[in-house]
Amino acid sequence: MTDRLTLMAVHAHPDDEVLGTGGVFARCAAEGIRTVLVTCTNGEQGDAPGGIKPGEPGHDPEAVRALRLAELRESAALLGIEHVELLGYRDSGMDGWEANHRPDSFWNVPVDQAAARLADLMRHYRPQVVVTYDENGNYGHPDHIQASRITLAATAATDIPDKLYYTAIPRESSREMFEQLRAQGQLDFEPPEDFGTPMDQITTYVDVAAYVQRKVKALEAHASQGDSVPFLRMPSDLQQLILGTETFVRHRNRVAAAPAQETDLFAGLR
């Protein structure tokens, strides 16, 4: 598949595709760029209907799996994602959860084993641009860290992507977001001081304002997961402000024409 520009994003769970890359997926689809989503786990450690948490009575991991994969298909259709590839690993849960210790959890899969499967997908789709998380998984989630590791390994093994990006949450502007959420009574935790990426490290700001409502609809598609609720309860002007720009740190680049500061993941490639 070498006839079109191609974006591949490697995410850990169903619903991760929306907040950090939902806008670029929708924008790229509208521009005729091939879009590929690789989802590493099935999301078994997500909420069951009614907000039932893993380990609580009534939480059936296999039923959650089926529900979340159905939600993923709906979200992908809303965002215009052409190809959804499921690696099918078991959700490891948040850092410190019992599921971290299951031998079949994604976190415990040998990196070279999972990276080999991702490398095969890279060879098939031949993406010029790949997006994943930074080395800390943006906030320390084991599956996000593992997704980053296998993406780096697959990139090194294939040498296919011209550009590799990490999703980023701007540290300074996120504080403003948290303040607004707190004022609305929608923030029930205190974010760490070092949450997010310092803005002077962010290389790429992509305007996705035209696709905010698609992102909102995609979040609504993941209705079983309470994490998206604060964004869905926001007034439309705040949704537009928070969801209308997606930011990235360019980790790998061999495109000479790409500027140091970008507004397009494909800068220098078209």
CSV table of C-alpha atoms in Angstrom, one decimal:
chain,number,residue,atom,x,y,z
A,1,MET,CA,0.0,0.0,0.0
A,2,THR,CA,2.2,2.8,-1.3
A,3,ASP,CA,-0.3,4.8,-3.4
A,4,ARG,CA,-1.6,7.1,-0.6
A,5,LEU,CA,-0.4,9.1,2.3
A,6,THR,CA,-1.2,7.1,5.4
A,7,LEU,CA,-1.6,7.9,9.1
A,8,MET,CA,-1.3,5.1,11.7
A,9,ALA,CA,-2.1,5.6,15.4
A,10,VAL,CA,-1.2,3.0,18.0
A,11,HIS,CA,-3.5,3.2,21.0
A,12,ALA,CA,-3.8,1.0,24.1
A,13,HIS,CA,-7.6,0.7,24.6
A,14,PRO,CA,-10.9,1.2,22.9
A,15,ASP,CA,-11.7,5.0,23.4
A,16,ASP,CA,-8.1,6.2,23.5
A,17,GLU,CA,-8.4,7.0,19.9
A,18,VAL,CA,-10.7,9.9,20.5
A,19,LEU,CA,-9.2,12.6,22.7
A,20,GLY,CA,-5.7,12.8,21.4
A,21,THR,CA,-6.1,11.8,17.8
A,22,GLY,CA,-9.9,11.8,17.0
A,23,GLY,CA,-9.5,15.2,15.3
A,24,VAL,CA,-6.5,14.3,13.1
A,25,PHE,CA,-8.2,11.0,12.1
A,26,ALA,CA,-11.3,12.9,11.0
A,27,ARG,CA,-9.3,15.7,9.3
A,28,CYS,CA,-7.0,13.2,7.5
A,29,ALA,CA,-10.0,11.2,6.3
A,30,ALA,CA,-11.6,14.3,4.9
A,31,GLU,CA,-8.4,15.1,3.1
A,32,GLY,CA,-8.2,11.6,1.5
A,33,ILE,CA,-5.4,10.3,3.7
A,34,ARG,CA,-5.6,6.6,4.6
A,35,THR,CA,-6.3,6.2,8.3
A,36,VAL,CA,-5.3,3.2,10.3
A,37,LEU,CA,-6.0,2.6,14.0
A,38,VAL,CA,-4.2,-0.1,15.9
A,39,THR,CA,-5.8,-0.9,19.2
A,40,CYS,CA,-3.6,-3.1,21.4
A,41,THR,CA,-6.1,-4.3,24.1
A,42,ASN,CA,-9.7,-5.3,24.3
A,43,GLY,CA,-10.5,-3.0,27.3
A,44,GLU,CA,-11.6,-5.7,29.7
A,45,GLN,CA,-10.6,-3.6,32.7
A,46,GLY,CA,-13.0,-0.8,31.8
A,47,ASP,CA,-16.3,-0.1,33.5
A,48,ALA,CA,-19.2,-2.5,33.0
A,49,PRO,CA,-22.7,-0.9,32.4
A,50,GLY,CA,-23.8,1.1,35.3
A,51,GLY,CA,-20.2,2.2,36.2
A,52,ILE,CA,-19.3,-1.2,37.8
A,53,LYS,CA,-15.6,-1.3,38.3
A,54,PRO,CA,-13.3,-4.3,37.8
A,55,GLY,CA,-13.4,-6.6,40.9
A,56,GLU,CA,-16.9,-5.4,41.9
A,57,PRO,CA,-19.9,-7.7,41.8
A,58,GLY,CA,-21.4,-7.8,38.4
A,59,HIS,CA,-18.3,-6.9,36.5
A,60,ASP,CA,-17.8,-9.5,33.7
A,61,PRO,CA,-14.6,-8.8,31.8
A,62,GLU,CA,-15.7,-10.8,28.7
A,63,ALA,CA,-18.9,-8.9,28.5
A,64,VAL,CA,-17.0,-5.6,28.9
A,65,ARG,CA,-14.7,-6.7,26.1
A,66,ALA,CA,-17.6,-7.3,23.7
A,67,LEU,CA,-19.2,-4.0,24.6
A,68,ARG,CA,-16.1,-1.9,24.3
A,69,LEU,CA,-15.1,-3.4,20.9
A,70,ALA,CA,-18.6,-2.6,19.6
A,71,GLU,CA,-18.2,0.9,20.9
A,72,LEU,CA,-14.9,1.1,19.2
A,73,ARG,CA,-16.4,0.2,15.8
A,74,GLU,CA,-19.0,2.9,16.2
A,75,SER,CA,-16.4,5.5,17.2
A,76,ALA,CA,-14.1,4.6,14.3
A,77,ALA,CA,-16.9,5.0,11.8
A,78,LEU,CA,-17.8,8.4,13.2
A,79,LEU,CA,-14.2,9.5,12.9
A,80,GLY,CA,-13.8,8.2,9.4
A,81,ILE,CA,-11.1,5.6,10.3
A,82,GLU,CA,-10.8,3.3,7.3
A,83,HIS,CA,-8.9,0.4,9.0
A,84,VAL,CA,-9.1,-0.8,12.6
A,85,GLU,CA,-6.6,-3.4,13.5
A,86,LEU,CA,-7.0,-5.2,16.9
A,87,LEU,CA,-4.0,-6.8,18.5
A,88,GLY,CA,-6.4,-8.4,20.9
A,89,TYR,CA,-4.3,-8.4,24.1
A,90,ARG,CA,-5.9,-8.4,27.5
A,91,ASP,CA,-6.3,-5.0,29.3
A,92,SER,CA,-3.7,-4.7,32.1
A,93,GLY,CA,-5.7,-2.2,34.1
A,94,MET,CA,-4.3,0.9,35.8
A,95,ASP,CA,-0.9,1.0,37.5
A,96,GLY,CA,-1.1,-1.1,40.7
A,97,TRP,CA,-4.2,-3.1,39.8
A,98,GLU,CA,-4.3,-6.8,40.3
A,99,ALA,CA,-4.7,-7.3,36.5
A,100,ASN,CA,-1.1,-6.0,36.1
A,101,HIS,CA,0.1,-9.4,37.2
A,102,ARG,CA,-1.8,-11.6,34.9
A,103,PRO,CA,0.6,-13.3,32.5
A,104,ASP,CA,-1.7,-12.7,29.5
A,105,SER,CA,-2.0,-9.0,30.2
A,106,PHE,CA,-0.6,-6.7,27.5
A,107,TRP,CA,1.9,-5.3,30.0
A,108,ASN,CA,3.5,-8.7,30.4
A,109,VAL,CA,3.7,-9.6,26.7
A,110,PRO,CA,7.3,-9.6,25.5
A,111,VAL,CA,7.9,-6.4,23.7
A,112,ASP,CA,9.6,-8.1,20.7
A,113,GLN,CA,6.6,-10.4,20.3
A,114,ALA,CA,4.0,-7.7,20.2
A,115,ALA,CA,6.3,-5.4,18.2
A,116,ALA,CA,6.7,-8.1,15.5
A,117,ARG,CA,2.9,-8.1,14.9
A,118,LEU,CA,2.8,-4.3,14.7
A,119,ALA,CA,5.8,-4.4,12.4
A,120,ASP,CA,3.8,-6.6,10.0
A,121,LEU,CA,1.0,-4.0,10.0
A,122,MET,CA,3.5,-1.3,9.2
A,123,ARG,CA,4.9,-3.3,6.3
A,124,HIS,CA,1.3,-3.8,5.1
A,125,TYR,CA,0.0,-0.2,5.4
A,126,ARG,CA,3.4,1.6,5.0
A,127,PRO,CA,2.4,4.7,7.0
A,128,GLN,CA,4.5,7.8,6.5
A,129,VAL,CA,3.3,9.1,9.9
A,130,VAL,CA,2.8,7.1,13.1
A,131,VAL,CA,1.4,8.4,16.4
A,132,THR,CA,1.6,6.8,19.8
A,133,TYR,CA,2.3,7.8,23.5
A,134,ASP,CA,5.6,9.0,25.0
A,135,GLU,CA,7.8,6.7,27.0
A,136,ASN,CA,5.7,7.2,30.2
A,137,GLY,CA,2.5,6.5,28.3
A,138,ASN,CA,1.6,10.2,28.9
A,139,TYR,CA,0.5,9.5,32.5
A,140,GLY,CA,2.0,6.2,33.5
A,141,HIS,CA,-0.6,3.7,32.4
A,142,PRO,CA,1.1,0.3,31.9
A,143,ASP,CA,-0.7,-0.4,28.6
A,144,HIS,CA,0.1,3.1,27.3
A,145,ILE,CA,3.8,2.5,28.2
A,146,GLN,CA,3.7,-0.9,26.5
A,147,ALA,CA,2.1,0.6,23.3
A,148,SER,CA,4.8,3.1,23.2
A,149,ARG,CA,7.5,0.5,23.6
A,150,ILE,CA,6.2,-1.8,20.8
A,151,THR,CA,5.7,1.2,18.5
A,152,LEU,CA,9.3,2.3,18.9
A,153,ALA,CA,10.5,-1.3,18.4
A,154,ALA,CA,8.4,-1.8,15.3
A,155,THR,CA,9.5,1.5,13.8
A,156,ALA,CA,13.2,0.6,14.4
A,157,ALA,CA,12.6,-2.9,12.9
A,158,THR,CA,10.9,-1.7,9.7
A,159,ASP,CA,12.4,1.8,9.3
A,160,ILE,CA,9.1,2.6,7.5
A,161,PRO,CA,7.6,5.7,9.1
A,162,ASP,CA,9.1,9.0,8.0
A,163,LYS,CA,7.8,10.7,11.1
A,164,LEU,CA,6.8,9.4,14.6
A,165,TYR,CA,4.9,11.5,17.0
A,166,TYR,CA,3.9,11.3,20.7
A,167,THR,CA,0.5,12.6,21.7
A,168,ALA,CA,0.8,15.5,24.2
A,169,ILE,CA,-1.3,17.4,26.6
A,170,PRO,CA,0.1,21.0,27.0
A,171,ARG,CA,0.9,21.4,30.6
A,172,GLU,CA,0.2,25.1,30.9
A,173,SER,CA,-3.2,25.1,29.1
A,174,SER,CA,-4.3,21.9,30.8
A,175,ARG,CA,-4.1,23.8,34.1
A,176,GLU,CA,-6.7,26.2,32.7
A,177,MET,CA,-8.9,23.3,31.7
A,178,PHE,CA,-8.7,21.7,35.2
A,179,GLU,CA,-9.6,25.1,36.8
A,180,GLN,CA,-12.7,25.4,34.6
A,181,LEU,CA,-13.7,21.8,35.3
A,182,ARG,CA,-13.2,22.4,39.1
A,183,ALA,CA,-15.3,25.5,38.9
A,184,GLN,CA,-18.1,23.4,37.3
A,185,GLY,CA,-17.8,20.7,39.9
A,186,GLN,CA,-16.6,18.2,37.4
A,187,LEU,CA,-13.1,17.5,38.8
A,188,ASP,CA,-12.9,15.0,41.6
A,189,PHE,CA,-9.1,14.6,41.8
A,190,GLU,CA,-6.1,16.9,42.0
A,191,PRO,CA,-3.8,16.6,39.0
A,192,PRO,CA,-0.1,16.4,39.7
A,193,GLU,CA,1.9,19.6,39.2
A,194,ASP,CA,3.9,18.0,36.4
A,195,PHE,CA,0.8,16.7,34.5
A,196,GLY,CA,1.2,17.2,30.8
A,197,THR,CA,4.0,18.2,28.5
A,198,PRO,CA,5.7,21.6,28.8
A,199,MET,CA,4.6,23.7,25.9
A,200,ASP,CA,8.1,24.5,24.8
A,201,GLN,CA,8.6,20.8,24.0
A,202,ILE,CA,5.5,20.6,21.8
A,203,THR,CA,6.4,20.7,18.1
A,204,THR,CA,3.0,20.3,16.4
A,205,TYR,CA,-0.3,22.0,16.9
A,206,VAL,CA,-3.1,20.7,14.6
A,207,ASP,CA,-6.3,22.7,14.2
A,208,VAL,CA,-9.2,20.2,14.4
A,209,ALA,CA,-11.9,22.8,15.3
A,210,ALA,CA,-14.0,21.7,12.4
A,211,TYR,CA,-14.2,18.2,13.8
A,212,VAL,CA,-15.0,18.8,17.4
A,213,GLN,CA,-18.6,17.6,17.1
A,214,ARG,CA,-17.3,14.4,15.6
A,215,LYS,CA,-15.0,13.9,18.5
A,216,VAL,CA,-17.9,14.5,20.9
A,217,LYS,CA,-20.1,12.0,19.0
A,218,ALA,CA,-17.2,9.5,19.2
A,219,LEU,CA,-16.9,10.0,22.9
A,220,GLU,CA,-20.6,9.4,23.2
A,221,ALA,CA,-20.1,6.2,21.3
A,222,HIS,CA,-18.0,5.0,24.3
A,223,ALA,CA,-20.9,5.5,26.6
A,224,SER,CA,-19.9,2.7,29.0
A,225,GLN,CA,-16.8,4.5,30.1
A,226,GLY,CA,-17.2,7.2,32.6
A,227,ASP,CA,-13.8,8.9,31.8
A,228,SER,CA,-15.4,10.8,28.9
A,229,VAL,CA,-18.3,12.2,30.9
A,230,PRO,CA,-16.7,15.5,32.0
A,231,PHE,CA,-16.0,16.3,28.4
A,232,LEU,CA,-19.5,15.5,27.4
A,233,ARG,CA,-21.0,17.7,30.1
A,234,MET,CA,-19.0,20.7,29.1
A,235,PRO,CA,-20.7,23.6,27.4
A,236,SER,CA,-20.1,23.7,23.7
A,237,ASP,CA,-17.8,26.7,23.8
A,238,LEU,CA,-15.5,24.9,26.3
A,239,GLN,CA,-15.6,21.7,24.2
A,240,GLN,CA,-14.5,23.7,21.3
A,241,LEU,CA,-11.7,25.3,23.2
A,242,ILE,CA,-10.4,22.0,24.7
A,243,LEU,CA,-11.0,19.6,21.9
A,244,GLY,CA,-10.4,21.9,18.9
A,245,THR,CA,-6.6,21.6,18.9
A,246,GLU,CA,-4.5,18.4,19.1
A,247,THR,CA,-0.9,18.6,20.1
A,248,PHE,CA,2.1,16.4,19.5
A,249,VAL,CA,5.8,16.0,20.1
A,250,ARG,CA,7.7,14.9,17.0
A,251,HIS,CA,10.1,12.1,18.1
A,252,ARG,CA,11.4,10.9,14.8
A,253,ASN,CA,11.7,12.9,11.5
A,254,ARG,CA,13.6,12.2,8.3
A,255,VAL,CA,11.7,14.8,6.2
A,256,ALA,CA,14.1,17.6,5.4
A,257,ALA,CA,11.3,20.0,4.4
A,258,ALA,CA,9.4,19.6,7.7
A,259,PRO,CA,9.6,22.8,9.8
A,260,ALA,CA,10.6,22.8,13.4
A,261,GLN,CA,7.1,24.0,14.4
A,262,GLU,CA,4.3,22.3,12.5
A,263,THR,CA,0.5,22.7,12.1
A,264,ASP,CA,0.3,19.4,10.0
A,265,LEU,CA,1.5,15.9,10.8
A,266,PHE,CA,2.2,15.5,7.1
A,267,ALA,CA,4.2,18.8,6.8
A,268,GLY,CA,7.0,18.3,4.3
A,269,LEU,CA,5.3,15.2,2.8
A,270,ARG,CA,2.8,16.9,0.6
